[in-house]
PDB file of C-alpha atoms in Angstrom:
ATOM      1  CA  LYS A   1      16.374 -26.146   1.704  1.00 48.00           C
ATOM      2  CA  PHE A   2      19.739 -28.593   1.503  1.00 57.00           C
ATOM      3  CA  THR A   3      19.943 -31.654   3.425  1.00 59.00           C
ATOM      4  CA  PHE A   4      22.225 -34.414   3.394  1.00 58.00           C
ATOM      5  CA  VAL A   5      21.382 -37.798   4.932  1.00 62.00           C
ATOM      6  CA  GLY A   6      23.344 -40.261   5.633  1.00 62.00           C
ATOM      7  CA  ARG A   7      23.572 -44.161   7.154  1.00 64.00           C
ATOM      8  CA  ASP A   8      25.761 -44.765  10.003  1.00 65.00           C
ATOM      9  CA  TYR A   9      25.320 -48.292  11.467  1.00 65.00           C
ATOM     10  CA  VAL A  10      25.137 -48.681  15.000  1.00 64.00           C
ATOM     11  CA  VAL A  11      25.744 -51.424  17.537  1.00 65.00           C
ATOM     12  CA  SER A  12      24.263 -51.802  20.911  1.00 66.00           C
ATOM     13  CA  GLU A  13      23.567 -54.194  23.308  1.00 63.00           C
ATOM     14  CA  ASP A  14      20.010 -52.910  24.016  1.00 63.00           C
ATOM     15  CA  LEU A  15      19.300 -53.555  19.928  1.00 57.00           C
ATOM     16  CA  GLU A  16      20.615 -55.632  17.328  1.00 56.00           C
ATOM     17  CA  HIS A  17      23.356 -54.447  14.993  1.00 53.00           C
ATOM     18  CA  GLY A  18      21.611 -52.489  11.609  1.00 57.00           C
ATOM     19  CA  TRP A  19      21.474 -49.553  10.196  1.00 53.00           C
ATOM     20  CA  THR A  20      20.121 -45.859  10.745  1.00 57.00           C
ATOM     21  CA  THR A  21      19.550 -43.280   8.860  1.00 58.00           C
ATOM     22  CA  ARG A  22      20.084 -39.450   9.664  1.00 63.00           C
ATOM     23  CA  HIS A  23      19.074 -36.010   8.755  1.00 64.00           C
ATOM     24  CA  LEU A  24      21.893 -33.097   8.669  1.00 62.00           C
ATOM     25  CA  PRO A  25      21.283 -29.232   7.399  1.00 64.00           C
ATOM     26  CA  PHE A  26      23.358 -27.832   4.527  1.00 63.00           C
ATOM     27  CA  SER A  27      24.639 -25.460   6.569  1.00 64.00           C
ATOM     28  CA  ILE A  28      26.311 -28.230   8.996  1.00 64.00           C
ATOM     29  CA  TYR A  29      28.763 -28.568   6.586  1.00 66.00           C
ATOM     30  CA  SER A  30      29.108 -25.046   4.716  1.00 72.00           C
ATOM     31  CA  PRO A  31      32.556 -22.797   6.210  1.00 79.00           C
ATOM     32  CA  ARG A  32      31.486 -21.011   9.635  1.00 81.00           C
ATOM     33  CA  TRP A  33      32.011 -17.890   7.945  1.00 85.00           C
ATOM     34  CA  VAL A  34      29.736 -18.231   5.280  1.00 82.00           C
ATOM     35  CA  ARG A  35      27.193 -18.863   8.484  1.00 81.00           C
ATOM     36  CA  ILE A  36      27.992 -15.338   9.692  1.00 88.00           C
ATOM     37  CA  LEU A  37      27.945 -14.086   6.604  1.00 90.00           C
ATOM     38  CA  PHE A  38      24.667 -14.741   6.166  1.00 88.00           C
ATOM     39  CA  TRP A  39      23.017 -14.588   9.571  1.00 90.00           C
ATOM     40  CA  ALA A  40      24.491 -10.483   9.206  1.00 94.00           C
ATOM     41  CA  LEU A  41      23.299 -10.226   6.289  1.00 93.00           C
ATOM     42  CA  CYS A  42      19.379 -11.260   7.516  1.00 92.00           C
ATOM     43  CA  LEU A  43      19.962  -8.960  10.663  1.00 95.00           C
ATOM     44  CA  LEU A  44      20.869  -6.222   7.871  1.00 95.00           C
ATOM     45  CA  TRP A  45      17.374  -7.443   6.255  1.00 94.00           C
ATOM     46  CA  LEU A  46      15.604  -6.994   8.959  1.00 93.00           C
ATOM     47  CA  SER A  47      17.188  -3.516  10.023  1.00 93.00           C
ATOM     48  CA  GLY A  48      15.925  -2.415   6.645  1.00 91.00           C
ATOM     49  CA  LEU A  49      12.676  -3.309   7.105  1.00 91.00           C
ATOM     50  CA  LEU A  50      12.143  -1.781  10.143  1.00 89.00           C
ATOM     51  CA  TRP A  51      13.466   0.904   9.680  1.00 89.00           C
ATOM     52  CA  PHE A  52      11.838   1.419   5.938  1.00 87.00           C
ATOM     53  CA  GLY A  53       8.235  -0.156   6.816  1.00 87.00           C
ATOM     54  CA  ILE A  54       7.727   0.158  10.481  1.00 88.00           C
ATOM     55  CA  ARG A  55       8.439   3.319  10.505  1.00 88.00           C
ATOM     56  CA  LYS A  56       7.613   4.354   7.813  1.00 88.00           C
ATOM     57  CA  ILE A  57       3.827   3.311   9.424  1.00 89.00           C
ATOM     58  CA  ARG A  58       3.538   4.418  12.098  1.00 90.00           C
ATOM     59  CA  ARG A  59       5.022   7.838  10.817  1.00 90.00           C
ATOM     60  CA  THR A  60       1.006   7.344   7.929  1.00 89.00           C
ATOM     61  CA  LYS A  61      -0.856   6.841  10.777  1.00 88.00           C
ATOM     62  CA  ASP A  62       0.358  10.211  12.900  1.00 91.00           C
ATOM     63  CA  MET A  63      -0.210  12.175  10.056  1.00 89.00           C
ATOM     64  CA  LEU A  64      -3.280  10.881   9.331  1.00 88.00           C
ATOM     65  CA  LYS A  65      -4.567  10.724  13.295  1.00 87.00           C
ATOM     66  CA  ARG A  66      -3.441  14.854  13.601  1.00 88.00           C
ATOM     67  CA  LEU A  67      -5.121  15.421   9.489  1.00 87.00           C
ATOM     68  CA  GLU A  68      -8.890  13.509  11.303  1.00 85.00           C
ATOM     69  CA  LYS A  69      -8.774  15.683  14.245  1.00 85.00           C
ATOM     70  CA  SER A  70      -8.219  19.117  12.396  1.00 85.00           C
ATOM     71  CA  ALA A  71     -10.427  17.463   9.341  1.00 87.00           C
ATOM     72  CA  LYS A  72     -14.176  18.828   9.338  1.00 88.00           C
ATOM     73  CA  PRO A  73     -16.874  15.824   8.457  1.00 87.00           C
ATOM     74  CA  GLU A  74     -18.635  17.684   5.039  1.00 87.00           C
ATOM     75  CA  GLN A  75     -21.920  16.650   4.781  1.00 87.00           C
ATOM     76  CA  ASP A  76     -22.904  16.862   0.644  1.00 87.00           C
ATOM     77  CA  PRO A  77     -25.928  15.409  -0.864  1.00 90.00           C
ATOM     78  CA  LEU A  78     -24.512  15.598  -3.948  1.00 91.00           C
ATOM     79  CA  PHE A  79     -20.939  12.900  -2.081  1.00 91.00           C
ATOM     80  CA  LYS A  80     -23.927  11.361  -1.365  1.00 88.00           C
ATOM     81  CA  GLN A  81     -25.514  11.142  -5.295  1.00 89.00           C
ATOM     82  CA  CYS A  82     -22.247  10.529  -6.416  1.00 89.00           C
ATOM     83  CA  VAL A  83     -21.651   7.204  -3.822  1.00 88.00           C
ATOM     84  CA  GLU A  84     -25.485   5.415  -5.999  1.00 87.00           C
ATOM     85  CA  LYS A  85     -23.726   5.680  -9.287  1.00 86.00           C
ATOM     86  CA  ILE A  86     -20.243   4.824  -9.331  1.00 86.00           C
ATOM     87  CA  LEU A  87     -20.111   2.186  -6.296  1.00 84.00           C
ATOM     88  CA  GLU A  88     -24.029   0.679  -8.226  1.00 77.00           C
ATOM     89  CA  GLY A  89     -25.679   0.870  -3.903  1.00 66.00           C
ATOM     90  CA  ARG A  90     -23.166  -2.026  -3.626  1.00 66.00           C
ATOM     91  CA  ARG A  91     -21.552   0.008  -0.697  1.00 60.00           C
ATOM     92  CA  ARG A  92     -18.387  -1.433   0.556  1.00 61.00           C
ATOM     93  CA  GLY A  93     -18.043  -0.365   4.256  1.00 69.00           C
ATOM     94  CA  ASN A  94     -18.514   2.684   5.614  1.00 83.00           C
ATOM     95  CA  ILE A  95     -17.060   5.903   3.971  1.00 88.00           C
ATOM     96  CA  CYS A  96     -17.093   9.305   5.164  1.00 89.00           C
ATOM     97  CA  LEU A  97     -16.207  12.684   3.323  1.00 91.00           C
ATOM     98  CA  TYR A  98     -13.774  15.353   4.834  1.00 91.00           C
ATOM     99  CA  LYS A  99     -12.637  18.689   4.425  1.00 90.00           C
ATOM    100  CA  SER A 100      -9.058  19.736   5.818  1.00 87.00           C
ATOM    101  CA  ASP A 101      -7.398  23.378   5.695  1.00 85.00           C
ATOM    102  CA  TYR A 102      -4.199  21.330   5.422  1.00 85.00           C
ATOM    103  CA  ILE A 103      -3.716  19.475   2.329  1.00 85.00           C
ATOM    104  CA  PRO A 104      -2.897  19.949  -1.077  1.00 84.00           C
ATOM    105  CA  SER A 105      -5.307  17.521  -3.333  1.00 86.00           C
ATOM    106  CA  PRO A 106      -7.531  15.290  -2.059  1.00 90.00           C
ATOM    107  CA  PHE A 107      -6.993  11.285  -1.490  1.00 88.00           C
ATOM    108  CA  THR A 108      -8.493   7.828   0.275  1.00 90.00           C
ATOM    109  CA  TYR A 109      -7.172   6.113   2.844  1.00 88.00           C
ATOM    110  CA  GLY A 110      -8.851   3.301   5.176  1.00 85.00           C
ATOM    111  CA  PHE A 111      -9.556  -0.278   4.365  1.00 80.00           C
ATOM    112  CA  VAL A 112     -13.332  -0.827   5.847  1.00 79.00           C
ATOM    113  CA  GLU A 113     -14.229   2.274   6.837  1.00 84.00           C
ATOM    114  CA  LYS A 114     -13.082   4.468   3.663  1.00 88.00           C
ATOM    115  CA  ARG A 115     -12.568   8.162   4.028  1.00 90.00           C
ATOM    116  CA  ILE A 116     -12.222  10.725   2.247  1.00 92.00           C
ATOM    117  CA  LEU A 117     -10.434  14.015   2.544  1.00 91.00           C
ATOM    118  CA  ILE A 118     -10.797  16.271   0.182  1.00 90.00           C
ATOM    119  CA  PRO A 119      -8.664  20.411   0.811  1.00 89.00           C
ATOM    120  CA  ASP A 120     -10.861  23.274   2.242  1.00 85.00           C
ATOM    121  CA  LEU A 121     -11.097  25.531  -1.672  1.00 84.00           C
ATOM    122  CA  ASP A 122     -14.285  27.514  -2.849  1.00 85.00           C
ATOM    123  CA  PHE A 123     -15.292  24.450  -5.944  1.00 87.00           C
ATOM    124  CA  SER A 124     -17.833  25.172  -7.938  1.00 88.00           C
ATOM    125  CA  GLU A 125     -20.136  21.815  -7.787  1.00 90.00           C
ATOM    126  CA  GLN A 126     -18.633  20.184 -11.327  1.00 89.00           C
ATOM    127  CA  GLU A 127     -15.741  20.507  -9.574  1.00 89.00           C
ATOM    128  CA  ARG A 128     -16.218  18.802  -6.740  1.00 90.00           C
ATOM    129  CA  GLN A 129     -18.661  15.464  -8.464  1.00 91.00           C
ATOM    130  CA  MET A 130     -15.250  15.183 -10.549  1.00 91.00           C
ATOM    131  CA  ILE A 131     -13.372  15.042  -6.914  1.00 92.00           C
ATOM    132  CA  TYR A 132     -15.880  13.024  -5.347  1.00 93.00           C
ATOM    133  CA  GLU A 133     -15.986  10.579  -8.527  1.00 92.00           C
ATOM    134  CA  HIS A 134     -12.326   9.797  -8.471  1.00 93.00           C
ATOM    135  CA  GLU A 135     -11.862   8.955  -5.405  1.00 92.00           C
ATOM    136  CA  LEU A 136     -14.877   6.752  -5.113  1.00 92.00           C
ATOM    137  CA  VAL A 137     -13.156   4.855  -8.468  1.00 91.00           C
ATOM    138  CA  HIS A 138     -10.335   4.456  -5.602  1.00 91.00           C
ATOM    139  CA  CYS A 139     -12.776   3.518  -3.127  1.00 89.00           C
ATOM    140  CA  LYS A 140     -14.632   0.760  -5.954  1.00 88.00           C
ATOM    141  CA  ARG A 141     -11.046  -1.061  -6.806  1.00 88.00           C
ATOM    142  CA  TRP A 142      -9.886  -1.143  -3.538  1.00 89.00           C
ATOM    143  CA  ASP A 143      -7.154   0.634  -4.559  1.00 90.00           C
ATOM    144  CA  TYR A 144      -5.525   1.071  -1.373  1.00 90.00           C
ATOM    145  CA  LEU A 145      -4.831  -1.955  -0.616  1.00 90.00           C
ATOM    146  CA  PHE A 146      -2.521  -2.345  -3.419  1.00 92.00           C
ATOM    147  CA  ARG A 147      -0.989   0.641  -2.691  1.00 92.00           C
ATOM    148  CA  ARG A 148       0.345  -1.415   0.645  1.00 91.00           C
ATOM    149  CA  LEU A 149       0.921  -4.531  -0.941  1.00 92.00           C
ATOM    150  CA  VAL A 150       2.817  -2.068  -3.131  1.00 93.00           C
ATOM    151  CA  PHE A 151       3.964  -0.413  -0.607  1.00 92.00           C
ATOM    152  CA  TRP A 152       5.404  -3.729   2.097  1.00 91.00           C
ATOM    153  CA  LEU A 153       6.439  -5.221  -1.720  1.00 92.00           C
ATOM    154  CA  CYS A 154       8.998  -1.789  -0.930  1.00 92.00           C
ATOM    155  CA  ALA A 155      10.382  -2.582   2.624  1.00 92.00           C
ATOM    156  CA  ILE A 156      10.792  -5.923   2.037  1.00 93.00           C
ATOM    157  CA  TYR A 157      12.899  -5.775  -1.441  1.00 93.00           C
ATOM    158  CA  TRP A 158      14.384  -2.150   0.899  1.00 92.00           C
ATOM    159  CA  PHE A 159      17.660  -3.087  -1.476  1.00 91.00           C
ATOM    160  CA  ASN A 160      16.561  -2.878  -4.446  1.00 92.00           C
ATOM    161  CA  PRO A 161      15.705   0.604  -6.180  1.00 90.00           C
ATOM    162  CA  GLY A 162      13.745  -0.763  -8.800  1.00 92.00           C
ATOM    163  CA  MET A 163      11.137  -1.515  -6.068  1.00 92.00           C
ATOM    164  CA  SER A 164      10.620   2.171  -5.588  1.00 89.00           C
ATOM    165  CA  ALA A 165      10.292   2.890  -9.637  1.00 92.00           C
ATOM    166  CA  LEU A 166       8.294   0.970  -9.645  1.00 92.00           C
ATOM    167  CA  ALA A 167       6.296   2.066  -6.811  1.00 93.00           C
ATOM    168  CA  ASP A 168       6.460   5.684  -7.983  1.00 92.00           C
ATOM    169  CA  TYR A 169       5.413   4.404 -11.228  1.00 94.00           C
ATOM    170  CA  PHE A 170       2.151   1.675 -10.149  1.00 94.00           C
ATOM    171  CA  VAL A 171       1.331   5.251  -8.767  1.00 92.00           C
ATOM    172  CA  ASP A 172       0.835   6.995 -12.024  1.00 93.00           C
ATOM    173  CA  VAL A 173      -0.588   4.273 -13.574  1.00 94.00           C
ATOM    174  CA  ASN A 174      -3.314   3.848 -10.735  1.00 93.00           C
ATOM    175  CA  GLU A 175      -3.850   7.399 -10.988  1.00 92.00           C
ATOM    176  CA  ILE A 176      -4.325   7.691 -14.966  1.00 92.00           C
ATOM    177  CA  ALA A 177      -6.803   4.575 -14.667  1.00 93.00           C
ATOM    178  CA  CYS A 178      -9.014   6.770 -12.478  1.00 92.00           C
ATOM    179  CA  ASP A 179      -8.897   9.341 -14.771  1.00 91.00           C
ATOM    180  CA  GLU A 180      -9.856   7.459 -17.005  1.00 91.00           C
ATOM    181  CA  GLY A 181     -12.736   5.557 -15.043  1.00 88.00           C
ATOM    182  CA  VAL A 182     -13.970   9.575 -14.493  1.00 89.00           C
ATOM    183  CA  LEU A 183     -14.154  10.714 -17.931  1.00 90.00           C
ATOM    184  CA  GLU A 184     -15.057   7.411 -19.709  1.00 87.00           C
ATOM    185  CA  THR A 185     -18.732   8.092 -18.631  1.00 81.00           C
ATOM    186  CA  LYS A 186     -18.817  12.026 -20.016  1.00 85.00           C
ATOM    187  CA  PRO A 187     -18.066  13.527 -23.296  1.00 85.00           C
ATOM    188  CA  LYS A 188     -15.465  15.304 -24.994  1.00 82.00           C
ATOM    189  CA  GLY A 189     -15.733  17.873 -24.164  1.00 82.00           C
ATOM    190  CA  MET A 190     -14.919  17.775 -20.291  1.00 87.00           C
ATOM    191  CA  ARG A 191     -11.467  16.401 -20.462  1.00 88.00           C
ATOM    192  CA  TYR A 192     -10.529  19.560 -21.014  1.00 89.00           C
ATOM    193  CA  PHE A 193     -12.186  20.863 -17.086  1.00 90.00           C
ATOM    194  CA  TYR A 194     -11.067  17.535 -15.695  1.00 90.00           C
ATOM    195  CA  ALA A 195      -7.174  18.583 -17.148  1.00 89.00           C
ATOM    196  CA  MET A 196      -7.839  22.154 -15.382  1.00 89.00           C
ATOM    197  CA  LEU A 197      -8.901  20.819 -12.434  1.00 88.00           C
ATOM    198  CA  LEU A 198      -6.083  18.346 -11.866  1.00 87.00           C
ATOM    199  CA  TYR A 199      -3.865  21.657 -12.855  1.00 86.00           C
ATOM    200  CA  ARG A 200      -5.461  24.132 -10.263  1.00 83.00           C
ATOM    201  CA  LEU A 201      -4.942  20.913  -7.548  1.00 83.00           C
ATOM    202  CA  SER A 202      -1.789  20.467  -8.157  1.00 79.00           C
ATOM    203  CA  ALA A 203      -0.983  24.619  -8.538  1.00 71.00           C
ATOM    204  CA  ASP A 204       1.526  25.747  -5.789  1.00 57.00           C
ATOM    205  CA  ARG A 205      -1.187  27.567  -4.016  1.00 57.00           C
ATOM    206  CA  SER A 206       1.187  31.134  -3.570  1.00 56.00           C
ATOM    207  CA  GLY A 207       1.194  30.879  -7.363  1.00 51.00           C
TER     208      GLY A 207
END
């Protein structure tokens, strides 16, 4: 913040004459059209922040509420084993498992109470274990929090197309890092099996 410091000579009946200092903001010396342009750009930026940030958060919350109503809680002993294995007994809040017919692939959301949603498909025990471990690695690394931070960066810098590209790249790298976290303790032969599982989840159900 730039300010000008000026000195004024004061003569008054109540005060002895002397010098006083005053601080004036830099904007006072700016042309009027510059100040009008500044406030117009501020309003434009704030409008974009509300549109891309608050609006998207509200839509996401509405979508998650609808999914929660349609999802079915799942009690799988294998899931509890994976929780103890991945988190190593250091539980970070509650972690709940749900099944839903309306999602094409698993995902995790939530801060204190984390929720893992998986498609209501006929997975084998080995496939379920891979899915659980992948989503639990997200929980272990607090990936949902970092994705929220990236989301807010995109909302704040909504006028910069590079931020959207950075967010997409971050999600890709984040998913690959979780895949590596799952496979680092697995034999090499499991990589093909895991790749086929990813392909099955990403392919269109209609074929």
